[in-house]
mmCIF file of C-alpha atoms in Angstrom:
data_model
loop_
_atom_site.group_PDB
_atom_site.id
_atom_site.type_symbol
_atom_site.label_atom_id
_atom_site.label_comp_id
_atom_site.label_asym_id
_atom_site.label_seq_id
_atom_site.Cartn_x
_atom_site.Cartn_y
_atom_site.Cartn_z
ATOM 1 C CA UNK L 5 0.000 0.000 0.000
ATOM 2 C CA UNK L 6 1.484 3.323 -1.015
ATOM 3 C CA UNK L 7 0.366 6.815 -1.849
ATOM 4 C CA UNK L 8 -2.352 8.670 0.032
ATOM 5 C CA UNK L 9 -2.602 7.511 3.608
ATOM 6 C CA UNK L 10 0.961 6.190 3.744
ATOM 7 C CA UNK L 11 3.527 7.106 6.431
ATOM 8 C CA UNK L 12 4.861 10.212 4.617
ATOM 9 C CA UNK L 13 1.350 11.494 4.002
ATOM 10 C CA UNK L 14 0.408 11.099 7.683
ATOM 11 C CA UNK L 15 3.575 12.916 8.802
ATOM 12 C CA UNK L 16 2.769 15.790 6.455
ATOM 13 C CA UNK L 17 -0.747 15.983 7.920
ATOM 14 C CA UNK L 18 0.607 15.923 11.496
ATOM 15 C CA UNK L 19 -0.888 12.486 12.073
ATOM 16 C CA UNK L 20 2.228 10.489 12.756
ATOM 17 C CA UNK L 21 1.127 7.738 15.109
ATOM 18 C CA UNK L 22 3.271 6.727 18.091
ATOM 19 C CA UNK L 23 4.170 3.161 18.907
ATOM 20 C CA UNK L 24 1.827 1.464 21.336
ATOM 21 C CA UNK L 25 4.573 0.836 23.902
ATOM 22 C CA UNK L 26 5.893 4.378 24.013
ATOM 23 C CA UNK L 27 2.405 5.917 24.022
ATOM 24 C CA UNK L 28 1.107 3.747 26.855
ATOM 25 C CA UNK L 29 4.351 4.129 28.791
ATOM 26 C CA UNK L 30 4.018 7.918 28.616
ATOM 27 C CA UNK L 31 0.366 7.856 29.676
ATOM 28 C CA UNK L 32 1.056 5.415 32.500
ATOM 29 C CA UNK L 33 3.821 7.673 33.802
ATOM 30 C CA UNK L 34 1.134 10.369 33.969
ATOM 31 C CA UNK L 35 -1.017 7.970 36.037
ATOM 32 C CA UNK L 36 -3.730 7.936 33.390
ATOM 33 C CA UNK L 37 -6.233 5.101 33.262
ATOM 34 C CA UNK L 38 -6.146 3.704 29.726
ATOM 35 C CA UNK L 39 -9.192 3.425 27.487
ATOM 36 C CA UNK L 40 -9.253 1.452 24.229
ATOM 37 C CA UNK L 41 -12.569 1.663 22.354
ATOM 38 C CA UNK L 42 -13.380 -0.913 19.660
ATOM 39 C CA UNK L 43 -15.173 -0.388 16.343
ATOM 40 C CA UNK L 44 -15.972 -2.915 13.627
ATOM 41 C CA UNK L 45 -14.298 -2.077 10.327
ATOM 42 C CA UNK L 46 -16.782 -1.705 7.493
ATOM 43 C CA UNK L 47 -19.811 -1.131 9.732
ATOM 44 C CA UNK L 48 -21.569 2.074 8.728
ATOM 45 C CA UNK L 49 -19.444 5.218 8.768
ATOM 46 C CA UNK L 50 -16.733 3.357 10.643
ATOM 47 C CA UNK L 51 -13.743 5.543 9.773
ATOM 48 C CA UNK L 52 -15.497 8.582 11.223
ATOM 49 C CA UNK L 53 -16.527 6.432 14.204
ATOM 50 C CA UNK L 54 -12.870 5.504 14.673
ATOM 51 C CA UNK L 55 -11.894 9.172 14.566
ATOM 52 C CA UNK L 56 -14.676 10.076 17.021
ATOM 53 C CA UNK L 57 -13.619 7.339 19.450
ATOM 54 C CA UNK L 58 -10.071 8.706 19.504
ATOM 55 C CA UNK L 59 -11.199 12.319 19.839
ATOM 56 C CA UNK L 60 -13.619 11.505 22.672
ATOM 57 C CA UNK L 61 -10.889 10.094 24.893
ATOM 58 C CA UNK L 62 -9.691 6.779 23.534
ATOM 59 C CA UNK L 63 -5.971 6.357 24.211
ATOM 60 C CA UNK L 64 -5.771 3.921 21.318
ATOM 61 C CA UNK L 65 -8.517 2.436 19.150
ATOM 62 C CA UNK L 66 -9.034 -1.220 18.221
ATOM 63 C CA UNK L 67 -10.508 -1.934 14.799
ATOM 64 C CA UNK L 68 -11.996 -5.328 14.092
ATOM 65 C CA UNK L 69 -11.549 -6.776 10.618
ATOM 66 C CA UNK L 70 -14.846 -8.627 10.145
ATOM 67 C CA UNK L 71 -14.624 -12.388 9.781
ATOM 68 C CA UNK L 72 -17.376 -14.899 9.038
ATOM 69 C CA UNK L 73 -16.601 -17.128 12.043
ATOM 70 C CA UNK L 74 -15.732 -14.755 14.904
ATOM 71 C CA UNK L 75 -15.433 -17.351 17.658
ATOM 72 C CA UNK L 76 -14.501 -14.875 20.398
ATOM 73 C CA UNK L 77 -17.330 -12.443 19.659
ATOM 74 C CA UNK L 78 -20.838 -12.465 21.036
ATOM 75 C CA UNK L 79 -24.122 -11.494 19.355
ATOM 76 C CA UNK L 80 -23.454 -7.742 19.074
ATOM 77 C CA UNK L 81 -20.113 -7.924 17.310
ATOM 78 C CA UNK L 82 -21.200 -11.000 15.351
ATOM 79 C CA UNK L 83 -24.086 -8.954 13.975
ATOM 80 C CA UNK L 84 -21.756 -6.043 13.233
ATOM 81 C CA UNK L 85 -19.401 -8.357 11.366
ATOM 82 C CA UNK L 86 -22.303 -9.895 9.437
ATOM 83 C CA UNK L 87 -23.557 -6.501 8.303
ATOM 84 C CA UNK L 88 -20.069 -5.361 7.339
ATOM 85 C CA UNK L 89 -19.419 -8.512 5.325
ATOM 86 C CA UNK L 90 -22.796 -8.322 3.587
ATOM 87 C CA UNK L 91 -21.936 -4.748 2.632
ATOM 88 C CA UNK L 92 -18.906 -6.164 0.834
ATOM 89 C CA UNK L 93 -16.216 -5.159 3.324
ATOM 90 C CA UNK L 94 -12.826 -6.754 2.722
ATOM 91 C CA UNK L 95 -9.677 -6.807 4.886
ATOM 92 C CA UNK L 96 -7.938 -4.623 2.301
ATOM 93 C CA UNK L 97 -10.635 -1.963 2.605
ATOM 94 C CA UNK L 98 -10.345 -1.936 6.389
ATOM 95 C CA UNK L 99 -6.564 -1.571 6.261
ATOM 96 C CA UNK L 100 -6.907 1.223 3.711
ATOM 97 C CA UNK L 101 -9.514 2.955 5.892
ATOM 98 C CA UNK L 102 -7.148 2.870 8.864
ATOM 99 C CA UNK L 103 -4.444 4.444 6.707
ATOM 100 C CA UNK L 104 -6.768 7.306 5.815
ATOM 101 C CA UNK L 105 -8.168 7.880 9.333
ATOM 102 C CA UNK L 106 -7.501 11.291 10.855
ATOM 103 C CA UNK L 107 -6.115 9.817 14.068
ATOM 104 C CA UNK L 108 -2.725 10.525 15.651
ATOM 105 C CA UNK L 109 -3.037 7.834 18.330
ATOM 106 C CA UNK L 110 -2.124 4.143 18.084
ATOM 107 C CA UNK L 111 -4.575 1.987 16.139
ATOM 108 C CA UNK L 112 -4.804 -1.744 16.780
ATOM 109 C CA UNK L 113 -6.200 -4.366 14.445
ATOM 110 C CA UNK L 114 -8.126 -7.349 15.797
ATOM 111 C CA UNK L 115 -8.848 -10.230 13.487
ATOM 112 C CA UNK L 116 -8.715 -14.003 13.242
ATOM 113 C CA UNK L 117 -5.759 -16.071 12.154
ATOM 114 C CA UNK L 118 -7.428 -17.333 9.010
ATOM 115 C CA UNK L 119 -7.022 -13.859 7.501
ATOM 116 C CA UNK L 120 -3.404 -13.453 8.649
ATOM 117 C CA UNK L 121 -2.537 -16.921 7.356
ATOM 118 C CA UNK L 122 -4.316 -16.342 4.034
ATOM 119 C CA UNK L 123 -2.408 -13.128 3.418
ATOM 120 C CA UNK L 124 0.856 -14.540 4.710
ATOM 121 C CA UNK L 125 2.624 -13.179 7.784
ATOM 122 C CA UNK L 126 4.992 -10.880 5.937
ATOM 123 C CA UNK L 127 2.378 -9.421 3.616
ATOM 124 C CA UNK L 128 -0.167 -8.846 6.385
ATOM 125 C CA UNK L 129 2.368 -7.264 8.734
ATOM 126 C CA UNK L 130 3.768 -5.068 5.974
ATOM 127 C CA UNK L 131 0.291 -3.838 4.989
ATOM 128 C CA UNK L 132 -0.564 -3.064 8.618
ATOM 129 C CA UNK L 133 2.668 -1.193 9.171
ATOM 130 C CA UNK L 134 2.245 0.802 5.956
ATOM 131 C CA UNK L 135 -1.245 1.808 7.095
ATOM 132 C CA UNK L 136 0.021 3.070 10.448
ATOM 133 C CA UNK L 137 -1.267 0.174 12.546
ATOM 134 C CA UNK L 138 0.546 -0.050 15.901
ATOM 135 C CA UNK L 139 -0.424 -3.535 16.988
ATOM 136 C CA UNK L 140 -2.388 -6.660 16.107
ATOM 137 C CA UNK L 141 -4.584 -8.936 18.236
ATOM 138 C CA UNK L 142 -5.237 -12.459 16.910
ATOM 139 C CA UNK L 143 -7.409 -14.084 19.595
ATOM 140 C CA UNK L 144 -7.594 -17.577 18.092
ATOM 141 C CA UNK L 145 -3.815 -18.000 17.752
ATOM 142 C CA UNK L 146 -2.692 -19.941 20.835
ATOM 143 C CA UNK L 147 0.454 -19.193 22.789
ATOM 144 C CA UNK L 148 2.116 -22.409 21.579
ATOM 145 C CA UNK L 149 1.743 -21.345 17.927
ATOM 146 C CA UNK L 150 2.133 -17.565 18.090
ATOM 147 C CA UNK L 151 5.941 -17.533 17.779
ATOM 148 C CA UNK L 152 6.320 -17.209 13.984
ATOM 149 C CA UNK L 153 3.669 -14.487 13.742
ATOM 150 C CA UNK L 154 5.008 -12.626 16.795
ATOM 151 C CA UNK L 155 8.491 -12.640 15.274
ATOM 152 C CA UNK L 156 7.280 -11.192 11.963
ATOM 153 C CA UNK L 157 5.084 -8.619 13.724
ATOM 154 C CA UNK L 158 8.022 -7.502 15.857
ATOM 155 C CA UNK L 159 10.252 -7.166 12.783
ATOM 156 C CA UNK L 160 7.704 -4.746 11.305
ATOM 157 C CA UNK L 161 7.379 -2.708 14.501
ATOM 158 C CA UNK L 162 3.941 -4.099 15.346
ATOM 159 C CA UNK L 163 2.962 -4.956 18.908
ATOM 160 C CA UNK L 164 1.711 -8.537 19.152
ATOM 161 C CA UNK L 165 -0.895 -8.248 21.915
ATOM 162 C CA UNK L 166 -1.813 -11.536 23.592
ATOM 163 C CA UNK L 167 -4.936 -12.423 25.526
ATOM 164 C CA UNK L 168 -4.796 -13.917 28.999
ATOM 165 C CA UNK L 169 -7.702 -16.073 30.137
ATOM 166 C CA UNK L 170 -8.789 -16.406 33.774
ATOM 167 C CA UNK L 171 -8.413 -20.200 33.575
ATOM 168 C CA UNK L 172 -4.661 -20.041 32.888
ATOM 169 C CA UNK L 173 -2.281 -20.936 35.694
ATOM 170 C CA UNK L 174 0.429 -18.509 36.762
ATOM 171 C CA UNK L 175 3.145 -20.218 34.727
ATOM 172 C CA UNK L 176 1.117 -19.823 31.548
ATOM 173 C CA UNK L 177 0.206 -16.243 32.408
ATOM 174 C CA UNK L 178 3.904 -15.485 32.887
ATOM 175 C CA UNK L 179 4.707 -16.877 29.431
ATOM 176 C CA UNK L 180 1.870 -14.845 27.909
ATOM 177 C CA UNK L 181 3.210 -11.696 29.557
ATOM 178 C CA UNK L 182 6.722 -12.450 28.324
ATOM 179 C CA UNK L 183 5.486 -12.833 24.727
ATOM 180 C CA UNK L 184 2.924 -10.006 24.595
ATOM 181 C CA UNK L 185 3.908 -6.487 23.573
ATOM 182 C CA UNK L 186 2.300 -3.102 24.164
ATOM 183 C CA UNK L 187 -0.026 -4.428 26.832
ATOM 184 C CA UNK L 188 -1.583 -7.658 28.068
ATOM 185 C CA UNK L 189 -5.255 -8.132 27.234
ATOM 186 C CA UNK L 190 -6.885 -9.652 30.310
ATOM 187 C CA UNK L 191 -10.048 -11.561 29.376
ATOM 188 C CA UNK L 192 -12.530 -10.873 32.155
ATOM 189 C CA UNK L 193 -14.539 -14.095 31.957
ATOM 190 C CA UNK L 194 -15.066 -17.430 30.246
ATOM 191 C CA UNK L 195 -17.298 -16.630 27.302
ATOM 192 C CA UNK L 196 -17.679 -14.365 24.328
ATOM 193 C CA UNK L 197 -17.795 -10.595 24.054
ATOM 194 C CA UNK L 198 -21.042 -8.827 24.882
ATOM 195 C CA UNK L 199 -22.713 -6.478 27.306
ATOM 196 C CA UNK L 200 -23.461 -7.692 30.823
ATOM 197 C CA UNK L 201 -25.186 -6.124 33.793
ATOM 198 C CA UNK L 202 -22.419 -6.883 36.251
ATOM 199 C CA UNK L 203 -18.746 -7.728 36.175
ATOM 200 C CA UNK L 204 -17.702 -11.335 36.532
ATOM 201 C CA UNK L 205 -15.729 -11.986 39.714
ATOM 202 C CA UNK L 206 -12.944 -13.317 37.511
ATOM 203 C CA UNK L 207 -12.454 -9.846 35.983
ATOM 204 C CA UNK L 208 -10.789 -8.372 39.047
ATOM 205 C CA UNK L 209 -8.974 -11.625 39.820
ATOM 206 C CA UNK L 210 -7.250 -11.918 36.447
ATOM 207 C CA UNK L 211 -6.179 -8.266 36.571
ATOM 208 C CA UNK L 212 -4.627 -8.700 40.020
ATOM 209 C CA UNK L 213 -2.819 -11.880 38.991
ATOM 210 C CA UNK L 214 -1.391 -10.310 35.841
ATOM 211 C CA UNK L 215 -0.250 -7.170 37.639
ATOM 212 C CA UNK L 216 1.869 -9.394 39.885
ATOM 213 C CA UNK L 217 3.563 -10.958 36.863
ATOM 214 C CA UNK L 218 4.338 -8.133 34.441
ATOM 215 C CA UNK L 219 5.345 -4.519 34.119
ATOM 216 C CA UNK L 220 3.367 -4.240 30.886
ATOM 217 C CA UNK L 221 0.075 -2.358 31.184
ATOM 218 C CA UNK L 222 -2.815 -4.725 31.926
ATOM 219 C CA UNK L 223 -6.083 -3.858 30.176
ATOM 220 C CA UNK L 224 -9.273 -5.791 30.871
ATOM 221 C CA UNK L 225 -11.742 -6.527 28.091
ATOM 222 C CA UNK L 226 -14.809 -8.665 27.297
ATOM 223 C CA UNK L 227 -17.938 -7.790 29.230
ATOM 224 C CA UNK L 228 -16.833 -4.270 30.199
ATOM 225 C CA UNK L 229 -20.234 -2.741 29.553
ATOM 226 C CA UNK L 230 -20.666 0.436 31.595
ATOM 227 C CA UNK L 231 -18.533 3.342 32.810
ATOM 228 C CA UNK L 232 -19.020 1.994 36.320
ATOM 229 C CA UNK L 233 -17.487 -1.332 35.281
ATOM 230 C CA UNK L 234 -14.500 0.525 33.853
ATOM 231 C CA UNK L 235 -14.069 2.609 36.975
ATOM 232 C CA UNK L 236 -14.212 -0.484 39.173
ATOM 233 C CA UNK L 237 -11.701 -2.450 37.096
ATOM 234 C CA UNK L 238 -9.112 0.313 37.001
ATOM 235 C CA UNK L 239 -8.771 0.126 40.757
ATOM 236 C CA UNK L 240 -6.484 -2.800 39.968
ATOM 237 C CA UNK L 241 -5.905 -2.752 36.198
ATOM 238 C CA UNK L 242 -4.273 -0.072 34.052
ATOM 239 C CA UNK L 243 -7.207 0.260 31.686
ATOM 240 C CA UNK L 244 -10.077 -1.297 29.797
ATOM 241 C CA UNK L 245 -11.087 -2.318 26.275
ATOM 242 C CA UNK L 246 -14.711 -1.511 25.443
ATOM 243 C CA UNK L 247 -16.345 -3.150 22.414
ATOM 244 C CA UNK L 248 -19.973 -4.228 22.412
ATOM 245 C CA UNK L 249 -21.253 -1.175 24.315
ATOM 246 C CA UNK L 250 -19.895 0.988 21.493
ATOM 247 C CA UNK L 251 -20.788 -1.240 18.557
ATOM 248 C CA UNK L 252 -24.366 -1.567 19.816
ATOM 249 C CA UNK L 253 -24.790 2.203 19.495
ATOM 250 C CA UNK L 254 -23.837 1.946 15.823
ATOM 251 C CA UNK L 255 -26.204 -0.981 15.263
ATOM 252 C CA UNK L 256 -28.974 0.992 16.978
ATOM 253 C CA UNK L 257 -28.507 3.786 14.447
ATOM 254 C CA UNK L 258 -26.894 6.319 16.796
ATOM 255 C CA UNK L 259 -24.033 6.751 14.355
ATOM 256 C CA UNK L 260 -20.855 8.695 14.969
ATOM 257 C CA UNK L 261 -22.446 10.930 17.608
ATOM 258 C CA UNK L 262 -23.455 7.839 19.560
ATOM 259 C CA UNK L 263 -19.874 6.547 19.498
ATOM 260 C CA UNK L 264 -18.552 9.909 20.617
ATOM 261 C CA UNK L 265 -21.071 10.053 23.468
ATOM 262 C CA UNK L 266 -20.458 6.582 24.857
ATOM 263 C CA UNK L 267 -16.657 6.840 24.659
ATOM 264 C CA UNK L 268 -16.792 10.211 26.415
ATOM 265 C CA UNK L 269 -18.873 8.664 29.210
ATOM 266 C CA UNK L 270 -16.223 5.990 29.771
ATOM 267 C CA UNK L 271 -13.480 8.628 29.681
ATOM 268 C CA UNK L 272 -15.214 10.705 32.343
ATOM 269 C CA UNK L 273 -15.664 7.661 34.577
ATOM 270 C CA UNK L 274 -11.975 6.823 34.353
ATOM 271 C CA UNK L 275 -10.808 10.396 34.876
ATOM 272 C CA UNK L 276 -13.194 10.949 37.800
ATOM 273 C CA UNK L 277 -11.503 8.086 39.581
ATOM 274 C CA UNK L 278 -8.402 10.214 40.127
ATOM 275 C CA UNK L 279 -4.856 9.113 39.455
ATOM 276 C CA UNK L 280 -4.262 5.486 38.598
ATOM 277 C CA UNK L 281 -2.939 3.944 41.812
ATOM 278 C CA UNK L 282 -1.343 1.123 39.800
ATOM 279 C CA UNK L 283 0.182 3.378 37.154
ATOM 280 C CA UNK L 284 3.901 3.536 36.647
#
């Protein structure tokens, strides 16, 4: 991918994006609780939604490349992916949209390994890097098989962010922390993404366990549905990833303004909690 939207173009427009590690390290040193909103690529006016999520207080933004068999995702994001795919969205279009987005914060890509494998590690990593992607999350690639992809991602300056499940023992969590880059994505519960009325007890537990094992920021995702959930989790974690609560607003027809509103509500909840007591 070259031309409009490439690295030189973003620098000229003042949109050079920092690396995930240096950006989160800076924010953590300022004791800021981290917020990573999620949007589904190809769903509605998603590039403007991505821009709104960053402007409303997202410290980085995660963009999902829709896939027909999203095993980690619950009904909300499954529906978003279905609509995006039926509209003809392709991985190339999502990567190109990220390149064009008026966002000077790190952008993460989340997708399934089938797409990475189909493209080939080198080609996928190169396209992401050219588009200004800071990191990639591949939730269905297990720790035992992530090595080749993690090596290629690292060689292209991409953070390979790994998920940590609450069922893992401490030895496995330590290996996940040692392999992950940028941050560790703590999965709050056993199950798929989606909104829930209350936090699972495992959400706080996995954050506490990971904080004992790593100096990387620990962000909790899956089931983080309200600003109150986010506030509660960041008593022990460094931040949260919020997906379904944002995507639902798009599916409900609230558009870009709805994304801006819900992200701002999470930002206020995190900022109202004062300095991050776990920040470094």
